[in-house]
GROMACS .gro file of C-alpha atoms in nm:
model
   79
    1UNK     CA    1   5.963  -2.748   7.975
    2UNK     CA    2   5.540  -2.839   7.876
    3UNK     CA    3   5.422  -3.041   7.642
    4UNK     CA    4   5.078  -3.184   7.504
    5UNK     CA    5   5.027  -3.551   7.448
    6UNK     CA    6   4.748  -3.690   7.302
    7UNK     CA    7   4.763  -4.026   7.357
    8UNK     CA    8   4.491  -4.276   7.125
    9UNK     CA    9   4.316  -4.552   7.007
   10UNK     CA   10   4.402  -4.897   7.307
   11UNK     CA   11   4.679  -4.561   7.460
   12UNK     CA   12   4.414  -4.373   7.580
   13UNK     CA   13   4.455  -4.614   7.863
   14UNK     CA   14   4.721  -4.503   8.061
   15UNK     CA   15   4.634  -4.173   8.029
   16UNK     CA   16   4.630  -4.002   8.320
   17UNK     CA   17   4.351  -3.936   8.553
   18UNK     CA   18   4.186  -3.632   8.493
   19UNK     CA   19   4.278  -3.656   8.153
   20UNK     CA   20   3.969  -3.530   7.845
   21UNK     CA   21   3.976  -3.794   7.594
   22UNK     CA   22   4.379  -3.910   7.625
   23UNK     CA   23   4.456  -3.567   7.576
   24UNK     CA   24   4.717  -3.388   7.905
   25UNK     CA   25   5.006  -3.178   7.980
   26UNK     CA   26   5.283  -3.313   8.065
   27UNK     CA   27   5.634  -3.220   8.141
   28UNK     CA   28   6.014  -3.282   8.090
   29UNK     CA   29   6.331  -3.089   8.112
   30UNK     CA   30   6.476  -2.875   7.867
   31UNK     CA   31   6.683  -3.057   7.599
   32UNK     CA   32   6.429  -3.404   7.678
   33UNK     CA   33   6.317  -3.650   7.359
   34UNK     CA   34   5.960  -3.852   7.254
   35UNK     CA   35   6.162  -4.187   7.409
   36UNK     CA   36   6.274  -4.028   7.709
   37UNK     CA   37   5.835  -3.919   7.720
   38UNK     CA   38   5.774  -4.215   7.700
   39UNK     CA   39   5.915  -4.347   8.006
   40UNK     CA   40   5.863  -4.009   8.179
   41UNK     CA   41   5.445  -4.103   8.091
   42UNK     CA   42   5.486  -4.559   8.111
   43UNK     CA   43   5.391  -4.669   7.857
   44UNK     CA   44   5.666  -4.887   7.683
   45UNK     CA   45   5.796  -4.798   7.288
   46UNK     CA   46   5.709  -5.166   7.211
   47UNK     CA   47   5.350  -5.006   7.253
   48UNK     CA   48   5.341  -4.721   6.990
   49UNK     CA   49   5.337  -4.790   6.632
   50UNK     CA   50   5.338  -4.360   6.507
   51UNK     CA   51   5.511  -4.090   6.732
   52UNK     CA   52   5.376  -3.773   6.604
   53UNK     CA   53   5.516  -3.389   6.722
   54UNK     CA   54   5.281  -3.099   6.581
   55UNK     CA   55   5.145  -3.328   6.267
   56UNK     CA   56   5.542  -3.459   6.160
   57UNK     CA   57   5.633  -3.827   6.212
   58UNK     CA   58   5.896  -3.850   6.415
   59UNK     CA   59   6.144  -4.097   6.616
   60UNK     CA   60   6.228  -4.159   6.982
   61UNK     CA   61   6.519  -3.972   6.966
   62UNK     CA   62   6.358  -3.660   6.815
   63UNK     CA   63   6.432  -3.311   7.119
   64UNK     CA   64   6.119  -3.177   7.199
   65UNK     CA   65   6.061  -2.807   7.290
   66UNK     CA   66   5.827  -2.592   7.511
   67UNK     CA   67   5.452  -2.683   7.350
   68UNK     CA   68   5.492  -2.909   7.169
   69UNK     CA   69   5.219  -3.155   7.094
   70UNK     CA   70   5.336  -3.498   7.056
   71UNK     CA   71   5.042  -3.779   6.988
   72UNK     CA   72   5.121  -4.127   7.048
   73UNK     CA   73   4.965  -4.391   6.803
   74UNK     CA   74   4.940  -4.761   6.868
   75UNK     CA   75   4.975  -5.045   6.615
   76UNK     CA   76   4.591  -5.060   6.455
   77UNK     CA   77   4.470  -5.427   6.280
   78UNK     CA   78   4.151  -5.502   6.179
   79UNK     CA   79   4.048  -5.646   5.841
   0.00000   0.00000   0.00000
């Protein structure tokens, strides 16, 4: 299945070459999960604070569907 991945903030460093502002296509077998996507794109689950699919917060066991938009956000610091 085809997906759109959007990496935010420091996670953009993991985007493949040619990605525009951390946005790139990814392919997973049907029935793939967010956790499997993280492994496929080489991002440790511990580095991701929030996972969103089509604007809704999800967990690593969420089963993705064709053309889902996956947003991955790192922890935010500051103060």
